[in-house]
Amino acid sequence: MAAASFVRSGKKIVAIGRNYVEHVKELNNTVPKEPFFFLKPTTSYVSTGGKIEIPRGVVAHHEIELGVVIGKRGRDISAAQADAHVAGYALAIDLTARNMQAEVKKKGLPWSAAKGFDSFTPIGPFIPRSSVPDPHNLKLWLKINGAFKQNGTTSDMIFPVPKLIEHISSIMTLEEGDLVLTGTPSGVGPVAPGDDVTAELSASSGEVLSSIQFKAVQRETGYQFKPE
């Protein structure tokens, strides 16, 4: 199944914003009336055990998320049909250059760069759909240097997975190997060079579905953010 190798073969990452109420509140945003999303390049993937590269001048924030791996191409998929298009899941971290994002948002500019740096989508291995009876009853947490920073449950999503797939596919075709990031619970915060980042996804029974770890390092080359 090509979907199982989504990190190599997927064409896009579709990331949902503001899908947990407490996260909306902590960033002083408004709760959306319908899902909204942005795109991330697949070149931002870094597999578990790898290094998160923090660009110079950037304040990077972690956002732990359940990723949904699309297994069947579709357009205008109804919520009722959405499950048939899911191949499986993956634990992911959506990294954001928060200071860079804040500056471009003030100017009304896009934030693709703030989300799209290489290594800004740390990702775990593929989890078959059969291993996840209910994607809306999972626990996910993230630690920095052994201390809990995010600790949430997917039952707190504002828009469930079928609604997300319905909405995205009404705008753009979803293809096999695409990844949908479903939003993050509260507790987002900085990741600095030298930090050890660990995260886990588990079922309500306590069964661990995925455990991932990364080392944050300073990126010495490439873009340097210089605030105005």
PDB file of C-alpha atoms in Angstrom:
ATOM      1  CA  MET A   1       0.000   0.000   0.000  1.00  0.00           C
ATOM      2  CA  ALA A   2       1.467   3.305  -1.123  1.00  0.00           C
ATOM      3  CA  ALA A   3      -0.236   5.097   1.758  1.00  0.00           C
ATOM      4  CA  ALA A   4       1.967   3.229   4.241  1.00  0.00           C
ATOM      5  CA  SER A   5       4.979   4.976   2.678  1.00  0.00           C
ATOM      6  CA  PHE A   6       3.263   8.367   2.769  1.00  0.00           C
ATOM      7  CA  VAL A   7       6.411  10.168   3.986  1.00  0.00           C
ATOM      8  CA  ARG A   8       8.118   9.274   0.684  1.00  0.00           C
ATOM      9  CA  SER A   9       5.153   9.166  -1.686  1.00  0.00           C
ATOM     10  CA  GLY A  10       2.639  11.700  -0.349  1.00  0.00           C
ATOM     11  CA  LYS A  11       2.072  14.863  -2.347  1.00  0.00           C
ATOM     12  CA  LYS A  12       0.814  17.268   0.311  1.00  0.00           C
ATOM     13  CA  ILE A  13       0.266  17.921   3.987  1.00  0.00           C
ATOM     14  CA  VAL A  14      -3.056  19.590   4.764  1.00  0.00           C
ATOM     15  CA  ALA A  15      -2.931  21.132   8.232  1.00  0.00           C
ATOM     16  CA  ILE A  16      -6.096  22.120  10.085  1.00  0.00           C
ATOM     17  CA  GLY A  17      -5.916  25.205  12.273  1.00  0.00           C
ATOM     18  CA  ARG A  18      -7.818  25.985  15.480  1.00  0.00           C
ATOM     19  CA  ASN A  19      -9.545  22.622  15.974  1.00  0.00           C
ATOM     20  CA  TYR A  20      -9.277  22.492  19.789  1.00  0.00           C
ATOM     21  CA  VAL A  21     -11.083  25.163  21.830  1.00  0.00           C
ATOM     22  CA  GLU A  22      -8.408  25.525  24.515  1.00  0.00           C
ATOM     23  CA  HIS A  23      -5.703  26.031  21.872  1.00  0.00           C
ATOM     24  CA  VAL A  24      -7.840  28.703  20.197  1.00  0.00           C
ATOM     25  CA  LYS A  25      -8.092  30.491  23.540  1.00  0.00           C
ATOM     26  CA  GLU A  26      -4.381  30.331  24.365  1.00  0.00           C
ATOM     27  CA  LEU A  27      -3.509  32.112  21.109  1.00  0.00           C
ATOM     28  CA  ASN A  28      -6.351  34.632  21.516  1.00  0.00           C
ATOM     29  CA  ASN A  29      -8.010  33.502  18.303  1.00  0.00           C
ATOM     30  CA  THR A  30     -11.694  33.018  17.509  1.00  0.00           C
ATOM     31  CA  VAL A  31     -13.361  29.619  17.165  1.00  0.00           C
ATOM     32  CA  PRO A  32     -13.906  28.996  13.430  1.00  0.00           C
ATOM     33  CA  LYS A  33     -17.405  28.386  12.041  1.00  0.00           C
ATOM     34  CA  GLU A  34     -15.996  25.874   9.564  1.00  0.00           C
ATOM     35  CA  PRO A  35     -12.628  24.123   9.292  1.00  0.00           C
ATOM     36  CA  PHE A  36      -9.769  26.098   7.836  1.00  0.00           C
ATOM     37  CA  PHE A  37      -6.430  24.789   6.697  1.00  0.00           C
ATOM     38  CA  PHE A  38      -3.031  25.610   5.268  1.00  0.00           C
ATOM     39  CA  LEU A  39      -0.572  23.510   3.284  1.00  0.00           C
ATOM     40  CA  LYS A  40       2.876  22.292   4.262  1.00  0.00           C
ATOM     41  CA  PRO A  41       5.471  20.798   1.900  1.00  0.00           C
ATOM     42  CA  THR A  42       6.306  17.109   2.242  1.00  0.00           C
ATOM     43  CA  THR A  43       9.968  18.166   2.364  1.00  0.00           C
ATOM     44  CA  SER A  44       9.225  19.327   5.923  1.00  0.00           C
ATOM     45  CA  TYR A  45       8.961  15.708   7.113  1.00  0.00           C
ATOM     46  CA  VAL A  46      11.634  14.356   9.457  1.00  0.00           C
ATOM     47  CA  SER A  47      11.186  10.810  10.751  1.00  0.00           C
ATOM     48  CA  THR A  48      11.416   9.845  14.409  1.00  0.00           C
ATOM     49  CA  GLY A  49      14.982   9.738  15.675  1.00  0.00           C
ATOM     50  CA  GLY A  50      15.953  12.618  13.412  1.00  0.00           C
ATOM     51  CA  LYS A  51      16.865  16.221  14.101  1.00  0.00           C
ATOM     52  CA  ILE A  52      14.605  19.253  14.225  1.00  0.00           C
ATOM     53  CA  GLU A  53      16.547  22.134  12.696  1.00  0.00           C
ATOM     54  CA  ILE A  54      15.693  25.541  14.159  1.00  0.00           C
ATOM     55  CA  PRO A  55      16.574  28.350  11.712  1.00  0.00           C
ATOM     56  CA  ARG A  56      18.566  31.297  12.995  1.00  0.00           C
ATOM     57  CA  GLY A  57      16.419  34.047  14.492  1.00  0.00           C
ATOM     58  CA  VAL A  58      13.352  31.806  14.699  1.00  0.00           C
ATOM     59  CA  VAL A  59      11.293  31.081  17.812  1.00  0.00           C
ATOM     60  CA  ALA A  60       9.864  27.636  16.971  1.00  0.00           C
ATOM     61  CA  HIS A  61       6.730  26.324  18.680  1.00  0.00           C
ATOM     62  CA  HIS A  62       5.608  22.680  18.897  1.00  0.00           C
ATOM     63  CA  GLU A  63       2.060  21.530  18.122  1.00  0.00           C
ATOM     64  CA  ILE A  64       1.363  17.815  18.681  1.00  0.00           C
ATOM     65  CA  GLU A  65      -1.243  16.413  16.283  1.00  0.00           C
ATOM     66  CA  LEU A  66      -3.003  13.292  15.064  1.00  0.00           C
ATOM     67  CA  GLY A  67      -2.277  12.841  11.378  1.00  0.00           C
ATOM     68  CA  VAL A  68      -4.743  11.086   9.069  1.00  0.00           C
ATOM     69  CA  VAL A  69      -3.196   9.264   6.107  1.00  0.00           C
ATOM     70  CA  ILE A  70      -5.388   9.234   3.012  1.00  0.00           C
ATOM     71  CA  GLY A  71      -5.586   5.863   1.288  1.00  0.00           C
ATOM     72  CA  LYS A  72      -7.986   6.527  -1.585  1.00  0.00           C
ATOM     73  CA  ARG A  73      -8.190   9.465  -3.952  1.00  0.00           C
ATOM     74  CA  GLY A  74     -11.371  11.486  -3.681  1.00  0.00           C
ATOM     75  CA  ARG A  75     -13.126  14.733  -4.435  1.00  0.00           C
ATOM     76  CA  ASP A  76     -16.339  15.991  -2.797  1.00  0.00           C
ATOM     77  CA  ILE A  77     -16.182  13.183  -0.249  1.00  0.00           C
ATOM     78  CA  SER A  78     -19.155  13.202   2.124  1.00  0.00           C
ATOM     79  CA  ALA A  79     -18.603  12.826   5.853  1.00  0.00           C
ATOM     80  CA  ALA A  80     -20.464   9.515   5.654  1.00  0.00           C
ATOM     81  CA  GLN A  81     -18.004   8.222   3.050  1.00  0.00           C
ATOM     82  CA  ALA A  82     -14.858   9.687   4.628  1.00  0.00           C
ATOM     83  CA  ASP A  83     -13.770   6.602   6.556  1.00  0.00           C
ATOM     84  CA  ALA A  84     -13.421   4.640   3.310  1.00  0.00           C
ATOM     85  CA  HIS A  85     -10.732   7.104   2.218  1.00  0.00           C
ATOM     86  CA  VAL A  86      -8.605   6.700   5.376  1.00  0.00           C
ATOM     87  CA  ALA A  87      -5.690   4.269   5.202  1.00  0.00           C
ATOM     88  CA  GLY A  88      -4.354   4.954   8.673  1.00  0.00           C
ATOM     89  CA  TYR A  89      -2.836   7.468  11.015  1.00  0.00           C
ATOM     90  CA  ALA A  90       0.466   8.902  12.249  1.00  0.00           C
ATOM     91  CA  LEU A  91       1.618  10.964  15.204  1.00  0.00           C
ATOM     92  CA  ALA A  92       2.998  14.293  14.021  1.00  0.00           C
ATOM     93  CA  ILE A  93       4.350  17.579  15.320  1.00  0.00           C
ATOM     94  CA  ASP A  94       3.489  20.730  13.410  1.00  0.00           C
ATOM     95  CA  LEU A  95       6.298  23.205  14.056  1.00  0.00           C
ATOM     96  CA  THR A  96       5.727  26.921  13.601  1.00  0.00           C
ATOM     97  CA  ALA A  97       8.197  29.787  13.405  1.00  0.00           C
ATOM     98  CA  ARG A  98       5.972  31.739  15.791  1.00  0.00           C
ATOM     99  CA  ASN A  99       7.753  35.105  15.728  1.00  0.00           C
ATOM    100  CA  MET A 100       7.966  34.985  11.956  1.00  0.00           C
ATOM    101  CA  GLN A 101       4.286  33.992  11.674  1.00  0.00           C
ATOM    102  CA  ALA A 102       3.226  36.846  13.969  1.00  0.00           C
ATOM    103  CA  GLU A 103       5.051  39.405  11.834  1.00  0.00           C
ATOM    104  CA  VAL A 104       3.620  38.276   8.499  1.00  0.00           C
ATOM    105  CA  LYS A 105       0.099  37.964   9.967  1.00  0.00           C
ATOM    106  CA  LYS A 106       0.251  41.622  10.999  1.00  0.00           C
ATOM    107  CA  LYS A 107       0.994  42.484   7.378  1.00  0.00           C
ATOM    108  CA  GLY A 108      -1.798  40.256   6.052  1.00  0.00           C
ATOM    109  CA  LEU A 109       0.751  38.036   4.313  1.00  0.00           C
ATOM    110  CA  PRO A 110       0.716  34.233   3.979  1.00  0.00           C
ATOM    111  CA  TRP A 111       2.577  32.110   6.512  1.00  0.00           C
ATOM    112  CA  SER A 112       3.790  29.262   4.307  1.00  0.00           C
ATOM    113  CA  ALA A 113       7.415  29.976   5.177  1.00  0.00           C
ATOM    114  CA  ALA A 114       6.709  30.001   8.921  1.00  0.00           C
ATOM    115  CA  LYS A 115       5.293  26.480   8.631  1.00  0.00           C
ATOM    116  CA  GLY A 116       7.333  25.067   5.784  1.00  0.00           C
ATOM    117  CA  PHE A 117      10.970  24.890   6.880  1.00  0.00           C
ATOM    118  CA  ASP A 118      12.774  21.582   6.387  1.00  0.00           C
ATOM    119  CA  SER A 119      12.203  19.339   9.450  1.00  0.00           C
ATOM    120  CA  PHE A 120       9.117  21.325  10.562  1.00  0.00           C
ATOM    121  CA  THR A 121       6.848  18.270  10.384  1.00  0.00           C
ATOM    122  CA  PRO A 122       8.410  15.653  12.665  1.00  0.00           C
ATOM    123  CA  ILE A 123       6.523  12.431  11.971  1.00  0.00           C
ATOM    124  CA  GLY A 124       6.035   8.944  13.390  1.00  0.00           C
ATOM    125  CA  PRO A 125       5.505   5.672  11.528  1.00  0.00           C
ATOM    126  CA  PHE A 126       2.317   4.693   9.732  1.00  0.00           C
ATOM    127  CA  ILE A 127      -0.421   3.244  11.957  1.00  0.00           C
ATOM    128  CA  PRO A 128      -2.953   1.067  10.066  1.00  0.00           C
ATOM    129  CA  ARG A 129      -6.583   2.088  10.389  1.00  0.00           C
ATOM    130  CA  SER A 130      -7.364  -1.328  11.897  1.00  0.00           C
ATOM    131  CA  SER A 131      -5.211  -0.416  14.914  1.00  0.00           C
ATOM    132  CA  VAL A 132      -7.330   2.656  15.697  1.00  0.00           C
ATOM    133  CA  PRO A 133     -10.993   1.750  16.306  1.00  0.00           C
ATOM    134  CA  ASP A 134     -11.905   5.338  17.216  1.00  0.00           C
ATOM    135  CA  PRO A 135      -9.662   8.256  16.172  1.00  0.00           C
ATOM    136  CA  HIS A 136     -11.754  10.553  18.384  1.00  0.00           C
ATOM    137  CA  ASN A 137     -10.833   8.743  21.595  1.00  0.00           C
ATOM    138  CA  LEU A 138      -7.041   8.919  21.612  1.00  0.00           C
ATOM    139  CA  LYS A 139      -4.609  10.501  24.025  1.00  0.00           C
ATOM    140  CA  LEU A 140      -1.596  12.447  22.809  1.00  0.00           C
ATOM    141  CA  TRP A 141       1.153  14.177  24.721  1.00  0.00           C
ATOM    142  CA  LEU A 142       4.426  15.959  24.103  1.00  0.00           C
ATOM    143  CA  LYS A 143       7.354  16.500  26.454  1.00  0.00           C
ATOM    144  CA  ILE A 144      10.355  18.813  26.250  1.00  0.00           C
ATOM    145  CA  ASN A 145      13.361  17.470  28.147  1.00  0.00           C
ATOM    146  CA  GLY A 146      11.076  15.072  30.015  1.00  0.00           C
ATOM    147  CA  ALA A 147       8.531  17.697  31.147  1.00  0.00           C
ATOM    148  CA  PHE A 148       4.934  17.582  29.919  1.00  0.00           C
ATOM    149  CA  LYS A 149       4.037  20.507  27.685  1.00  0.00           C
ATOM    150  CA  GLN A 150       0.968  19.200  25.857  1.00  0.00           C
ATOM    151  CA  ASN A 151      -1.374  16.504  27.136  1.00  0.00           C
ATOM    152  CA  GLY A 152      -4.712  16.215  25.368  1.00  0.00           C
ATOM    153  CA  THR A 153      -7.333  13.973  23.846  1.00  0.00           C
ATOM    154  CA  THR A 154      -8.729  13.865  20.323  1.00  0.00           C
ATOM    155  CA  SER A 155     -12.242  13.812  21.810  1.00  0.00           C
ATOM    156  CA  ASP A 156     -11.802  17.592  22.218  1.00  0.00           C
ATOM    157  CA  MET A 157     -11.676  18.252  18.465  1.00  0.00           C
ATOM    158  CA  ILE A 158     -14.159  20.882  17.304  1.00  0.00           C
ATOM    159  CA  PHE A 159     -14.546  19.273  13.872  1.00  0.00           C
ATOM    160  CA  PRO A 160     -14.193  15.465  13.699  1.00  0.00           C
ATOM    161  CA  VAL A 161     -12.116  13.690  11.067  1.00  0.00           C
ATOM    162  CA  PRO A 162     -15.008  12.945   8.654  1.00  0.00           C
ATOM    163  CA  LYS A 163     -16.005  16.618   8.635  1.00  0.00           C
ATOM    164  CA  LEU A 164     -12.396  17.639   7.961  1.00  0.00           C
ATOM    165  CA  ILE A 165     -12.134  15.246   5.008  1.00  0.00           C
ATOM    166  CA  GLU A 166     -15.500  16.430   3.667  1.00  0.00           C
ATOM    167  CA  HIS A 167     -14.448  20.066   3.876  1.00  0.00           C
ATOM    168  CA  ILE A 168     -10.952  19.687   2.411  1.00  0.00           C
ATOM    169  CA  SER A 169     -12.118  17.495  -0.469  1.00  0.00           C
ATOM    170  CA  SER A 170     -14.833  20.001  -1.375  1.00  0.00           C
ATOM    171  CA  ILE A 171     -11.997  22.406  -2.172  1.00  0.00           C
ATOM    172  CA  MET A 172      -9.161  20.211  -3.405  1.00  0.00           C
ATOM    173  CA  THR A 173      -8.809  16.568  -4.324  1.00  0.00           C
ATOM    174  CA  LEU A 174      -7.260  14.377  -1.653  1.00  0.00           C
ATOM    175  CA  GLU A 175      -4.837  11.775  -2.972  1.00  0.00           C
ATOM    176  CA  GLU A 176      -3.387   8.555  -1.649  1.00  0.00           C
ATOM    177  CA  GLY A 177      -0.507   9.336   0.710  1.00  0.00           C
ATOM    178  CA  ASP A 178      -1.694  12.831   1.590  1.00  0.00           C
ATOM    179  CA  LEU A 179      -1.579  13.643   5.301  1.00  0.00           C
ATOM    180  CA  VAL A 180      -4.269  15.619   7.130  1.00  0.00           C
ATOM    181  CA  LEU A 181      -3.063  17.173  10.389  1.00  0.00           C
ATOM    182  CA  THR A 182      -6.137  17.499  12.590  1.00  0.00           C
ATOM    183  CA  GLY A 183      -5.140  20.320  14.934  1.00  0.00           C
ATOM    184  CA  THR A 184      -3.412  20.588  18.292  1.00  0.00           C
ATOM    185  CA  PRO A 185      -4.538  20.714  21.912  1.00  0.00           C
ATOM    186  CA  SER A 186      -3.436  23.504  24.242  1.00  0.00           C
ATOM    187  CA  GLY A 187       0.058  23.855  25.662  1.00  0.00           C
ATOM    188  CA  VAL A 188       1.976  24.899  22.551  1.00  0.00           C
ATOM    189  CA  GLY A 189       5.323  26.446  23.328  1.00  0.00           C
ATOM    190  CA  PRO A 190       8.950  26.860  22.295  1.00  0.00           C
ATOM    191  CA  VAL A 191      11.427  24.257  21.114  1.00  0.00           C
ATOM    192  CA  ALA A 192      15.026  25.457  21.374  1.00  0.00           C
ATOM    193  CA  PRO A 193      18.302  24.019  20.084  1.00  0.00           C
ATOM    194  CA  GLY A 194      19.503  21.354  22.506  1.00  0.00           C
ATOM    195  CA  ASP A 195      16.002  20.278  23.535  1.00  0.00           C
ATOM    196  CA  ASP A 196      14.935  16.634  23.531  1.00  0.00           C
ATOM    197  CA  VAL A 197      11.396  16.316  22.169  1.00  0.00           C
ATOM    198  CA  THR A 198       9.330  13.194  22.864  1.00  0.00           C
ATOM    199  CA  ALA A 199       5.681  12.485  22.101  1.00  0.00           C
ATOM    200  CA  GLU A 200       3.217   9.634  22.349  1.00  0.00           C
ATOM    201  CA  LEU A 201      -0.154   8.578  20.976  1.00  0.00           C
ATOM    202  CA  SER A 202      -2.212   6.013  22.869  1.00  0.00           C
ATOM    203  CA  ALA A 203      -5.654   4.415  22.820  1.00  0.00           C
ATOM    204  CA  SER A 204      -8.140   4.967  25.636  1.00  0.00           C
ATOM    205  CA  SER A 205      -7.164   1.490  26.884  1.00  0.00           C
ATOM    206  CA  GLY A 206      -3.627   2.743  27.457  1.00  0.00           C
ATOM    207  CA  GLU A 207      -2.142   0.844  24.502  1.00  0.00           C
ATOM    208  CA  VAL A 208       0.682   2.885  22.998  1.00  0.00           C
ATOM    209  CA  LEU A 209       0.120   3.351  19.269  1.00  0.00           C
ATOM    210  CA  SER A 210       3.141   5.517  18.515  1.00  0.00           C
ATOM    211  CA  SER A 211       6.119   6.938  20.374  1.00  0.00           C
ATOM    212  CA  ILE A 212       8.472   9.426  18.730  1.00  0.00           C
ATOM    213  CA  GLN A 213      11.582  11.367  19.698  1.00  0.00           C
ATOM    214  CA  PHE A 214      13.714  14.108  18.188  1.00  0.00           C
ATOM    215  CA  LYS A 215      16.691  16.293  19.023  1.00  0.00           C
ATOM    216  CA  ALA A 216      16.415  20.007  18.303  1.00  0.00           C
ATOM    217  CA  VAL A 217      19.528  21.607  16.817  1.00  0.00           C
ATOM    218  CA  GLN A 218      20.490  25.004  15.429  1.00  0.00           C
ATOM    219  CA  ARG A 219      20.407  25.245  11.648  1.00  0.00           C
ATOM    220  CA  GLU A 220      23.558  27.098  10.682  1.00  0.00           C
ATOM    221  CA  THR A 221      22.800  27.602   6.981  1.00  0.00           C
ATOM    222  CA  GLY A 222      19.886  28.893   4.937  1.00  0.00           C
ATOM    223  CA  TYR A 223      17.341  31.506   5.899  1.00  0.00           C
ATOM    224  CA  GLN A 224      17.820  33.780   8.905  1.00  0.00           C
ATOM    225  CA  PHE A 225      14.789  35.612  10.306  1.00  0.00           C
ATOM    226  CA  LYS A 226      15.453  39.244  11.111  1.00  0.00           C
ATOM    227  CA  PRO A 227      12.441  40.951  12.711  1.00  0.00           C
ATOM    228  CA  GLU A 228      11.656  44.462  11.570  1.00  0.00           C
TER     229      GLU A 228
END
